[in-house]
Short mmCIF file of C-alpha atoms in Angstrom, two decimals:
data_model
loop_
_atom_site.label_atom_id
_atom_site.label_comp_id
_atom_site.label_asym_id
_atom_site.label_seq_id
_atom_site.Cartn_x
_atom_site.Cartn_y
_atom_site.Cartn_z
CA UNK W 1 0.00 0.00 0.00
CA UNK W 2 1.43 3.37 -0.97
CA UNK W 3 2.21 5.64 1.96
CA UNK W 4 0.54 9.06 1.99
CA UNK W 5 2.88 12.03 1.54
CA UNK W 6 4.39 13.85 4.47
CA UNK W 7 2.50 16.90 5.61
CA UNK W 8 3.41 19.72 7.91
CA UNK W 9 1.26 19.76 11.02
CA UNK W 10 0.69 22.73 13.30
CA UNK W 11 -0.67 21.35 16.53
CA UNK W 12 -3.65 22.36 18.60
CA UNK W 13 -3.68 21.21 22.18
CA UNK W 14 -6.00 20.13 24.99
CA UNK W 15 -6.12 20.02 28.88
CA UNK W 16 -3.28 19.59 31.41
CA UNK W 17 -2.25 17.22 34.18
CA UNK W 18 1.15 16.20 35.41
CA UNK W 19 2.94 13.20 33.97
CA UNK W 20 6.60 12.53 34.85
CA UNK W 21 8.79 10.43 32.62
CA UNK W 22 12.14 9.28 33.99
CA UNK W 23 14.58 8.34 31.26
CA UNK W 24 18.21 7.31 31.04
CA UNK W 25 20.76 10.04 31.60
CA UNK W 26 23.25 11.27 34.15
CA UNK W 27 23.41 14.99 34.71
CA UNK W 28 26.64 14.54 36.58
CA UNK W 29 28.24 12.80 33.61
CA UNK W 30 27.34 15.73 31.38
CA UNK W 31 29.20 18.13 33.63
CA UNK W 32 27.74 21.41 34.88
CA UNK W 33 29.97 24.25 33.70
CA UNK W 34 30.66 27.42 35.60
CA UNK W 35 30.38 30.80 33.88
CA UNK W 36 34.03 31.01 32.92
CA UNK W 37 33.99 27.53 31.43
CA UNK W 38 30.92 28.35 29.36
CA UNK W 39 32.56 31.53 28.09
CA UNK W 40 35.72 29.67 27.14
CA UNK W 41 33.82 27.00 25.25
CA UNK W 42 34.86 24.28 27.70
CA UNK W 43 31.26 23.09 28.01
CA UNK W 44 31.31 21.87 24.40
CA UNK W 45 34.28 19.63 25.17
CA UNK W 46 32.68 18.22 28.37
CA UNK W 47 29.72 16.64 26.58
CA UNK W 48 29.76 12.88 27.29
CA UNK W 49 27.35 9.94 27.10
CA UNK W 50 26.41 7.77 30.10
CA UNK W 51 29.34 5.42 30.68
CA UNK W 52 27.95 2.66 32.89
CA UNK W 53 24.77 1.01 34.19
CA UNK W 54 24.61 3.31 37.22
CA UNK W 55 24.66 6.35 34.98
CA UNK W 56 21.87 4.87 32.87
CA UNK W 57 19.62 4.76 35.95
CA UNK W 58 19.86 8.51 36.49
CA UNK W 59 16.94 10.83 35.76
CA UNK W 60 15.79 14.00 34.04
CA UNK W 61 13.73 14.79 37.15
CA UNK W 62 15.86 17.78 38.35
CA UNK W 63 15.45 19.50 34.97
CA UNK W 64 11.71 18.75 34.89
CA UNK W 65 11.23 20.16 38.41
CA UNK W 66 12.79 23.41 37.21
CA UNK W 67 10.99 23.73 33.89
CA UNK W 68 7.55 22.13 34.20
CA UNK W 69 5.89 24.70 36.55
CA UNK W 70 6.34 27.41 33.90
CA UNK W 71 4.63 25.44 31.10
CA UNK W 72 0.89 26.15 30.83
CA UNK W 73 -2.19 24.96 28.98
CA UNK W 74 -4.09 27.39 26.74
CA UNK W 75 -7.75 27.12 25.77
CA UNK W 76 -9.15 29.70 23.34
CA UNK W 77 -12.64 30.39 22.00
CA UNK W 78 -13.84 32.53 19.13
CA UNK W 79 -16.72 33.30 16.79
CA UNK W 80 -16.38 32.83 13.04
CA UNK W 81 -18.61 34.58 10.52
CA UNK W 82 -20.08 32.07 8.08
CA UNK W 83 -22.67 31.99 5.30
CA UNK W 84 -25.24 29.25 4.76
CA UNK W 85 -24.08 27.35 1.62
CA UNK W 86 -27.65 26.80 0.39
CA UNK W 87 -29.53 29.98 1.29
CA UNK W 88 -26.63 32.41 1.56
CA UNK W 89 -27.83 33.62 4.96
CA UNK W 90 -24.97 35.01 7.10
CA UNK W 91 -24.44 33.49 10.52
CA UNK W 92 -21.93 32.67 13.21
CA UNK W 93 -20.09 29.55 14.30
CA UNK W 94 -18.29 28.90 17.57
CA UNK W 95 -14.64 27.93 17.13
CA UNK W 96 -11.97 26.85 19.56
CA UNK W 97 -8.36 25.80 19.88
CA UNK W 98 -6.13 24.41 22.58
CA UNK W 99 -2.40 24.61 23.03
CA UNK W 100 0.47 25.17 25.40
CA UNK W 101 2.54 28.14 26.45
CA UNK W 102 5.50 29.17 28.58
CA UNK W 103 5.62 31.82 31.32
CA UNK W 104 8.69 33.96 30.64
CA UNK W 105 8.12 36.81 33.11
CA UNK W 106 6.92 36.53 36.72
CA UNK W 107 4.16 39.11 36.14
CA UNK W 108 2.40 36.68 33.81
CA UNK W 109 3.87 37.24 30.34
CA UNK W 110 3.29 34.02 28.38
CA UNK W 111 4.67 33.03 24.99
CA UNK W 112 2.87 30.56 22.71
CA UNK W 113 2.25 29.87 19.02
CA UNK W 114 0.28 32.41 17.05
CA UNK W 115 -1.80 29.65 15.43
CA UNK W 116 -3.10 28.63 18.88
CA UNK W 117 -4.81 31.99 19.48
CA UNK W 118 -5.32 33.39 15.96
CA UNK W 119 -8.89 34.61 15.47
CA UNK W 120 -9.88 33.87 19.07
CA UNK W 121 -11.61 36.31 21.43
CA UNK W 122 -11.48 34.49 24.77
CA UNK W 123 -8.25 32.96 26.08
CA UNK W 124 -7.98 30.92 29.28
CA UNK W 125 -4.62 29.81 30.68
CA UNK W 126 -4.26 26.95 33.17
CA UNK W 127 -1.04 26.69 35.18
CA UNK W 128 0.70 23.47 36.11
CA UNK W 129 -0.77 23.77 39.64
CA UNK W 130 -4.31 24.06 38.11
CA UNK W 131 -4.80 27.76 38.78
CA UNK W 132 -6.60 29.53 35.93
CA UNK W 133 -6.26 33.04 34.47
CA UNK W 134 -7.86 34.96 31.64
CA UNK W 135 -5.33 36.31 29.16
CA UNK W 136 -5.17 38.99 26.48
CA UNK W 137 -2.99 39.11 23.38
CA UNK W 138 -0.21 41.68 23.62
CA UNK W 139 1.44 40.90 20.28
CA UNK W 140 0.80 38.25 17.64
CA UNK W 141 3.47 37.69 14.99
CA UNK W 142 2.23 35.47 12.19
CA UNK W 143 5.60 35.36 10.41
CA UNK W 144 7.37 33.64 13.30
CA UNK W 145 4.20 31.93 14.58
CA UNK W 146 4.89 33.43 18.02
CA UNK W 147 2.33 35.26 20.17
CA UNK W 148 2.78 36.99 23.51
CA UNK W 149 -0.02 36.96 26.10
CA UNK W 150 -0.52 38.81 29.38
CA UNK W 151 -2.28 36.98 32.20
CA UNK W 152 -4.83 39.15 33.98
CA UNK W 153 -5.18 39.70 37.74
CA UNK W 154 -1.77 38.24 38.62
CA UNK W 155 -1.06 39.14 42.26
CA UNK W 156 2.13 37.16 42.86
CA UNK W 157 5.33 36.16 41.14
CA UNK W 158 4.77 33.20 38.86
CA UNK W 159 7.31 30.49 37.95
CA UNK W 160 9.23 31.26 34.76
CA UNK W 161 11.63 29.76 32.26
CA UNK W 162 14.71 31.74 31.28
CA UNK W 163 15.04 32.35 27.53
CA UNK W 164 18.50 31.16 26.50
CA UNK W 165 19.25 32.94 23.22
CA UNK W 166 23.02 32.37 23.27
CA UNK W 167 22.71 29.64 20.62
CA UNK W 168 25.32 27.40 22.20
CA UNK W 169 23.43 24.22 21.32
CA UNK W 170 25.04 21.50 19.25
CA UNK W 171 23.60 18.68 17.18
CA UNK W 172 23.28 15.69 19.48
CA UNK W 173 22.59 17.69 22.66
CA UNK W 174 19.85 16.25 24.88
CA UNK W 175 16.58 18.19 25.10
CA UNK W 176 13.15 17.85 26.70
CA UNK W 177 9.81 18.76 25.12
CA UNK W 178 7.09 19.74 27.60
CA UNK W 179 3.47 20.14 26.56
CA UNK W 180 0.04 18.56 26.60
CA UNK W 181 -0.26 16.04 23.73
CA UNK W 182 -3.73 14.73 22.94
CA UNK W 183 -5.07 16.35 26.12
CA UNK W 184 -3.68 13.64 28.39
CA UNK W 185 -2.08 16.20 30.70
CA UNK W 186 1.32 17.79 30.96
CA UNK W 187 3.83 15.37 29.46
CA UNK W 188 7.62 15.34 29.21
CA UNK W 189 9.44 13.64 26.35
CA UNK W 190 13.15 13.55 25.64
CA UNK W 191 15.35 13.40 22.60
CA UNK W 192 18.27 15.13 20.98
CA UNK W 193 18.79 18.10 18.72
CA UNK W 194 18.70 16.49 15.30
CA UNK W 195 19.65 19.59 13.32
CA UNK W 196 20.11 23.33 13.70
CA UNK W 197 19.30 26.22 11.36
CA UNK W 198 16.69 24.29 9.38
CA UNK W 199 15.32 26.71 6.77
CA UNK W 200 13.90 24.59 3.94
CA UNK W 201 10.81 23.50 5.86
CA UNK W 202 8.00 25.43 4.19
CA UNK W 203 7.00 26.83 7.58
CA UNK W 204 8.28 30.37 7.09
CA UNK W 205 10.36 32.37 4.62
CA UNK W 206 12.30 33.90 7.51
CA UNK W 207 12.47 30.92 9.85
CA UNK W 208 15.51 28.94 10.94
CA UNK W 209 14.35 26.09 13.15
CA UNK W 210 15.73 23.69 15.72
CA UNK W 211 14.90 20.13 14.66
CA UNK W 212 14.43 17.50 17.37
CA UNK W 213 13.38 13.86 17.62
CA UNK W 214 11.75 14.41 21.03
CA UNK W 215 8.16 13.16 20.68
CA UNK W 216 5.91 16.10 19.76
CA UNK W 217 2.24 15.50 18.99
CA UNK W 218 -1.04 17.39 18.53
CA UNK W 219 -1.37 19.29 21.79
CA UNK W 220 2.28 20.41 22.05
CA UNK W 221 1.94 23.68 20.09
CA UNK W 222 3.50 26.55 22.01
CA UNK W 223 5.16 24.19 24.50
CA UNK W 224 8.74 24.37 25.70
CA UNK W 225 11.88 22.84 24.27
CA UNK W 226 14.40 22.98 27.13
CA UNK W 227 18.06 22.08 27.51
CA UNK W 228 19.75 20.27 30.37
CA UNK W 229 20.12 23.55 32.29
CA UNK W 230 16.32 23.86 32.33
CA UNK W 231 16.41 26.91 30.03
CA UNK W 232 14.01 27.62 27.18
CA UNK W 233 15.83 27.15 23.87
CA UNK W 234 12.76 26.98 21.61
CA UNK W 235 8.98 26.94 21.23
CA UNK W 236 7.66 23.73 19.68
CA UNK W 237 5.80 24.67 16.51
CA UNK W 238 5.44 22.02 13.81
CA UNK W 239 6.11 18.43 12.78
CA UNK W 240 6.56 16.51 9.57
CA UNK W 241 4.28 13.50 9.67
CA UNK W 242 2.24 11.13 7.50
CA UNK W 243 -0.25 10.41 10.26
CA UNK W 244 -0.39 13.71 12.16
CA UNK W 245 1.39 12.10 15.11
CA UNK W 246 5.07 12.29 15.96
CA UNK W 247 7.43 10.64 13.52
CA UNK W 248 10.55 12.00 15.16
CA UNK W 249 10.84 15.12 13.00
CA UNK W 250 9.74 18.14 15.01
CA UNK W 251 10.62 21.82 14.74
CA UNK W 252 10.94 24.59 17.32
CA UNK W 253 11.28 28.35 16.88
CA UNK W 254 14.72 29.20 18.32
CA UNK W 255 14.96 31.25 21.51
CA UNK W 256 16.65 34.15 19.68
CA UNK W 257 13.47 34.80 17.66
CA UNK W 258 11.24 34.13 20.68
CA UNK W 259 13.18 36.74 22.66
CA UNK W 260 12.93 39.24 19.80
CA UNK W 261 9.12 38.94 19.79
CA UNK W 262 8.86 39.04 23.59
CA UNK W 263 11.13 42.11 23.82
CA UNK W 264 9.01 43.87 21.19
CA UNK W 265 5.81 43.10 23.11
CA UNK W 266 7.19 44.11 26.51
CA UNK W 267 8.56 47.29 24.95
CA UNK W 268 5.06 48.34 23.91
CA UNK W 269 5.16 47.38 20.21
CA UNK W 270 2.10 45.91 18.54
CA UNK W 271 4.08 44.50 15.61
CA UNK W 272 7.56 43.06 15.23
CA UNK W 273 9.60 45.40 13.06
CA UNK W 274 11.99 43.21 11.07
CA UNK W 275 15.06 45.00 9.79
CA UNK W 276 16.82 43.98 6.59
CA UNK W 277 20.28 44.05 5.10
CA UNK W 278 19.02 45.13 1.71
CA UNK W 279 20.54 42.27 -0.25
CA UNK W 280 19.10 39.35 -2.18
CA UNK W 281 20.88 36.20 -3.22
CA UNK W 282 20.84 32.53 -4.04
CA UNK W 283 22.31 29.58 -2.17
CA UNK W 284 25.76 28.45 -3.28
CA UNK W 285 25.33 25.21 -5.23
CA UNK W 286 28.03 22.64 -5.88
CA UNK W 287 28.46 24.12 -9.37
CA UNK W 288 28.79 27.67 -8.06
CA UNK W 289 31.24 26.48 -5.39
CA UNK W 290 33.45 24.91 -8.07
CA UNK W 291 33.35 28.06 -10.19
CA UNK W 292 34.47 30.13 -7.19
CA UNK W 293 37.11 27.57 -6.19
CA UNK W 294 35.41 27.05 -2.81
CA UNK W 295 36.15 23.96 -0.71
CA UNK W 296 32.43 23.20 -0.35
CA UNK W 297 29.03 24.71 -1.14
CA UNK W 298 28.44 27.32 1.55
CA UNK W 299 26.87 30.73 1.79
CA UNK W 300 24.64 33.01 -0.25
CA UNK W 301 25.74 34.63 -3.51
CA UNK W 302 24.54 38.24 -3.60
CA UNK W 303 22.54 38.85 -6.79
CA UNK W 304 20.95 42.21 -5.94
CA UNK W 305 21.81 45.09 -3.61
CA UNK W 306 19.17 47.68 -2.71
CA UNK W 307 20.47 51.17 -3.60
CA UNK W 308 21.65 53.01 -0.50
CA UNK W 309 20.41 50.17 1.72
CA UNK W 310 22.28 48.85 4.76
CA UNK W 311 24.24 46.33 2.70
CA UNK W 312 25.18 48.90 0.06
CA UNK W 313 26.41 51.34 2.71
CA UNK W 314 28.45 48.55 4.31
CA UNK W 315 30.16 47.86 0.98
CA UNK W 316 28.39 44.67 -0.10
CA UNK W 317 28.44 44.03 -3.85
CA UNK W 318 26.81 41.72 -6.33
CA UNK W 319 28.90 38.56 -6.54
CA UNK W 320 29.94 38.62 -2.88
CA UNK W 321 29.30 35.36 -1.02
CA UNK W 322 27.82 35.97 2.44
CA UNK W 323 28.94 33.09 4.67
CA UNK W 324 28.02 34.32 8.16
CA UNK W 325 26.30 37.05 10.17
CA UNK W 326 27.83 37.72 13.59
CA UNK W 327 29.65 34.42 13.29
CA UNK W 328 26.51 32.35 12.61
CA UNK W 329 26.64 30.45 9.32
CA UNK W 330 24.29 31.54 6.53
CA UNK W 331 23.48 29.25 3.60
CA UNK W 332 20.34 30.65 1.96
CA UNK W 333 18.03 33.66 1.84
CA UNK W 334 15.79 32.38 4.64
CA UNK W 335 18.84 31.93 6.86
CA UNK W 336 19.97 35.51 6.17
CA UNK W 337 16.44 36.83 6.78
CA UNK W 338 16.35 34.99 10.11
CA UNK W 339 19.75 36.20 11.30
CA UNK W 340 18.97 39.80 10.47
CA UNK W 341 15.37 39.49 11.66
CA UNK W 342 16.43 38.60 15.20
CA UNK W 343 18.23 41.94 15.46
CA UNK W 344 16.64 45.22 16.49
CA UNK W 345 16.45 48.03 13.92
CA UNK W 346 19.65 50.11 13.79
CA UNK W 347 21.66 47.32 15.44
CA UNK W 348 25.20 46.72 14.13
CA UNK W 349 26.08 43.32 12.65
CA UNK W 350 29.25 41.77 11.26
CA UNK W 351 28.83 40.25 7.82
CA UNK W 352 31.47 37.74 6.72
CA UNK W 353 31.89 37.60 2.95
CA UNK W 354 34.04 35.81 0.43
CA UNK W 355 35.22 38.21 -2.28
CA UNK W 356 37.80 37.43 -4.95
CA UNK W 357 38.85 34.32 -3.07
CA UNK W 358 39.50 36.17 0.18
CA UNK W 359 37.41 36.29 3.37
CA UNK W 360 36.67 39.67 4.88
CA UNK W 361 34.30 41.15 7.44
CA UNK W 362 32.03 44.11 6.72
CA UNK W 363 30.22 46.13 9.38
CA UNK W 364 26.58 46.89 8.63
CA UNK W 365 23.77 48.54 10.54
CA UNK W 366 20.45 46.85 9.79
CA UNK W 367 17.47 49.12 9.14
CA UNK W 368 13.69 48.82 8.84
CA UNK W 369 12.50 48.10 5.32
CA UNK W 370 11.72 51.27 3.35
CA UNK W 371 8.15 52.10 2.44
CA UNK W 372 4.77 51.80 4.11
CA UNK W 373 3.45 48.35 5.04
CA UNK W 374 -0.10 49.58 5.63
CA UNK W 375 -2.85 48.46 3.26
CA UNK W 376 -5.30 51.13 4.42
CA UNK W 377 -4.55 53.43 1.48
CA UNK W 378 -5.43 50.90 -1.20
CA UNK W 379 -7.03 52.30 -4.36
CA UNK W 380 -10.08 50.73 -6.01
CA UNK W 381 -9.83 50.81 -9.81
CA UNK W 382 -13.01 52.56 -11.03
CA UNK W 383 -12.67 52.32 -14.80
CA UNK W 384 -11.45 49.90 -17.46
CA UNK W 385 -11.55 46.12 -17.38
CA UNK W 386 -9.76 46.03 -14.02
CA UNK W 387 -12.54 47.93 -12.26
CA UNK W 388 -13.42 46.50 -8.88
CA UNK W 389 -9.85 45.51 -7.99
CA UNK W 390 -8.36 47.02 -4.84
CA UNK W 391 -4.68 47.63 -5.59
CA UNK W 392 -1.51 49.00 -3.99
CA UNK W 393 1.91 49.77 -5.44
CA UNK W 394 4.51 47.46 -3.93
CA UNK W 395 7.35 48.70 -1.77
CA UNK W 396 9.83 46.62 0.29
CA UNK W 397 7.95 47.03 3.59
CA UNK W 398 4.59 46.12 2.06
CA UNK W 399 5.94 43.16 0.09
CA UNK W 400 7.70 41.79 3.17
CA UNK W 401 4.62 42.19 5.38
CA UNK W 402 2.65 40.15 2.85
CA UNK W 403 5.28 37.42 2.90
CA UNK W 404 6.68 38.35 -0.50
CA UNK W 405 10.01 39.41 -1.95
CA UNK W 406 11.00 42.92 -0.75
CA UNK W 407 12.77 43.42 -4.10
CA UNK W 408 9.56 42.74 -6.04
CA UNK W 409 8.04 45.54 -8.10
CA UNK W 410 4.57 45.95 -9.52
CA UNK W 411 1.07 46.49 -8.17
CA UNK W 412 -0.46 43.97 -5.79
CA UNK W 413 -4.17 43.15 -5.65
CA UNK W 414 -5.52 43.44 -2.11
CA UNK W 415 -9.12 42.42 -2.71
CA UNK W 416 -11.44 41.95 -5.68
CA UNK W 417 -15.07 43.00 -5.33
CA UNK W 418 -17.47 40.11 -5.92
CA UNK W 419 -19.18 40.33 -9.28
CA UNK W 420 -16.88 43.09 -10.52
CA UNK W 421 -15.39 43.13 -14.00
CA UNK W 422 -11.93 42.39 -12.60
CA UNK W 423 -13.30 39.28 -10.90
CA UNK W 424 -15.84 38.04 -13.43
CA UNK W 425 -14.10 38.71 -16.73
CA UNK W 426 -10.40 39.04 -15.94
CA UNK W 427 -10.21 36.56 -13.07
CA UNK W 428 -7.94 38.59 -10.79
CA UNK W 429 -7.46 37.19 -7.29
CA UNK W 430 -6.28 38.70 -4.00
CA UNK W 431 -2.50 38.47 -3.81
CA UNK W 432 -1.92 38.69 -7.57
CA UNK W 433 0.97 40.98 -8.49
CA UNK W 434 0.42 42.82 -11.77
CA UNK W 435 3.85 42.99 -13.38
CA UNK W 436 3.33 44.34 -16.90
CA UNK W 437 0.62 45.72 -19.18
CA UNK W 438 1.34 45.40 -22.91
CA UNK W 439 4.97 44.63 -22.12
CA UNK W 440 5.55 47.72 -19.98
CA UNK W 441 6.46 47.35 -16.32
CA UNK W 442 3.75 48.48 -13.91
CA UNK W 443 5.03 50.72 -11.12
CA UNK W 444 1.96 52.77 -10.17
CA UNK W 445 -1.76 52.29 -9.67
CA UNK W 446 -2.51 55.01 -12.23
CA UNK W 447 -1.21 52.78 -15.04
CA UNK W 448 -4.19 50.42 -14.52
CA UNK W 449 -6.99 52.93 -14.99
CA UNK W 450 -7.18 52.67 -18.79
CA UNK W 451 -6.47 48.96 -19.26
CA UNK W 452 -9.02 47.72 -21.80
CA UNK W 453 -9.95 44.73 -23.92
CA UNK W 454 -7.08 43.39 -25.98
CA UNK W 455 -4.48 44.43 -23.41
CA UNK W 456 -1.82 41.87 -22.57
CA UNK W 457 -1.46 41.34 -18.82
CA UNK W 458 1.35 39.56 -16.97
CA UNK W 459 0.87 38.69 -13.30
CA UNK W 460 2.70 36.79 -10.59
CA UNK W 461 0.34 34.44 -8.77
CA UNK W 462 1.92 32.63 -5.81
CA UNK W 463 5.29 32.54 -7.53
CA UNK W 464 3.97 31.51 -10.95
CA UNK W 465 4.24 33.96 -13.85
CA UNK W 466 1.04 34.07 -15.95
CA UNK W 467 0.47 36.07 -19.15
CA UNK W 468 -2.68 36.50 -21.23
CA UNK W 469 -4.74 38.84 -23.38
CA UNK W 470 -7.91 40.32 -21.88
CA UNK W 471 -10.91 39.58 -24.11
#
């Protein structure tokens, strides 16, 4: 029997109760470094596996005691507007979702997945000790799938997990996943870090994920991925699975991005402002590596540099190979977007590049994307065959906010009025980017006013270029 294809699953969770799982490990054998050892990188050399039967009888219990009290259950309720499919009568439908979260500040700041609370109006949070609080959304960031909540009526200091954004993890390190799979109650599973800096997942265009084989199932969304110090190193977000249950390939949003979203929320922001370097490139393939006489395929070949952008001012050029940002390896556009996106606007970064066979370091100061990301000033085309289409001229900030390429040009369709000429006869859809009319590049909304029958239109629809003549 043919196996069904893998699918990416974002989990929704259920209720909580405590479940302890003792598994084989010795904390003593791993070695607990002091601050100076950690700074000198000694901790990396002290990693060992259990060496005897006595060590195999040791337990994760000390780590669980530290981390579990800060992991919570989230239950959310909402109302969805629907329309009767037969009679067309508008109505409402009750919706709900369940998930997990992590308390990161003692005053009740909780981090979870955005998909757990998206579209919900009532959010209830249950602590590990069964206390319950109402919560409100402080900031929801769809791009990273991270949301920050504030518990209401908190009158005491709550247990927390420290966010460890130092990125000292290595492949093979032991980790614990804490959440509420299938509603059985709070559950702890263990595994290792299977991979770091996973970007080709289809989850996000600016995501770089921690991959783990710790069992993660429906109900773990927003739960904690913790290291052997009991620190939060990631928020469990998605799995690859044929069945919807754990197949040992799970992904967590790294703590560096979690901290960026939390800091934005605590600082009073309602959106996460992602800076950019102002460069676009393609991953170095084996063929490109050979042409550049590189030892191995690594890095991102710069193909475009935004005029007077942060990269241009730092001296980046087309043909440069970006290999690292602040010492962290970069191998594709998503990896670069992630590294820069975890920085605050105007923050300085070191960009390592390979140019003319030599490695050098350039100093750049990342900046917010130019342009206006708001869609409030959209224009509705009133004449011509495109009448009824709500359109906006693209700029880097707008394109990025819509999940597109900041270097893209053209006019994007926001909405299309039902029954309009643009919808009925031309077939425009929301999200279409109008690139050219009669072979001429479209750069302003005004160019669409007089488009008539017989005009040749070229659009970009979800990455596919489509051309046709309007009849």
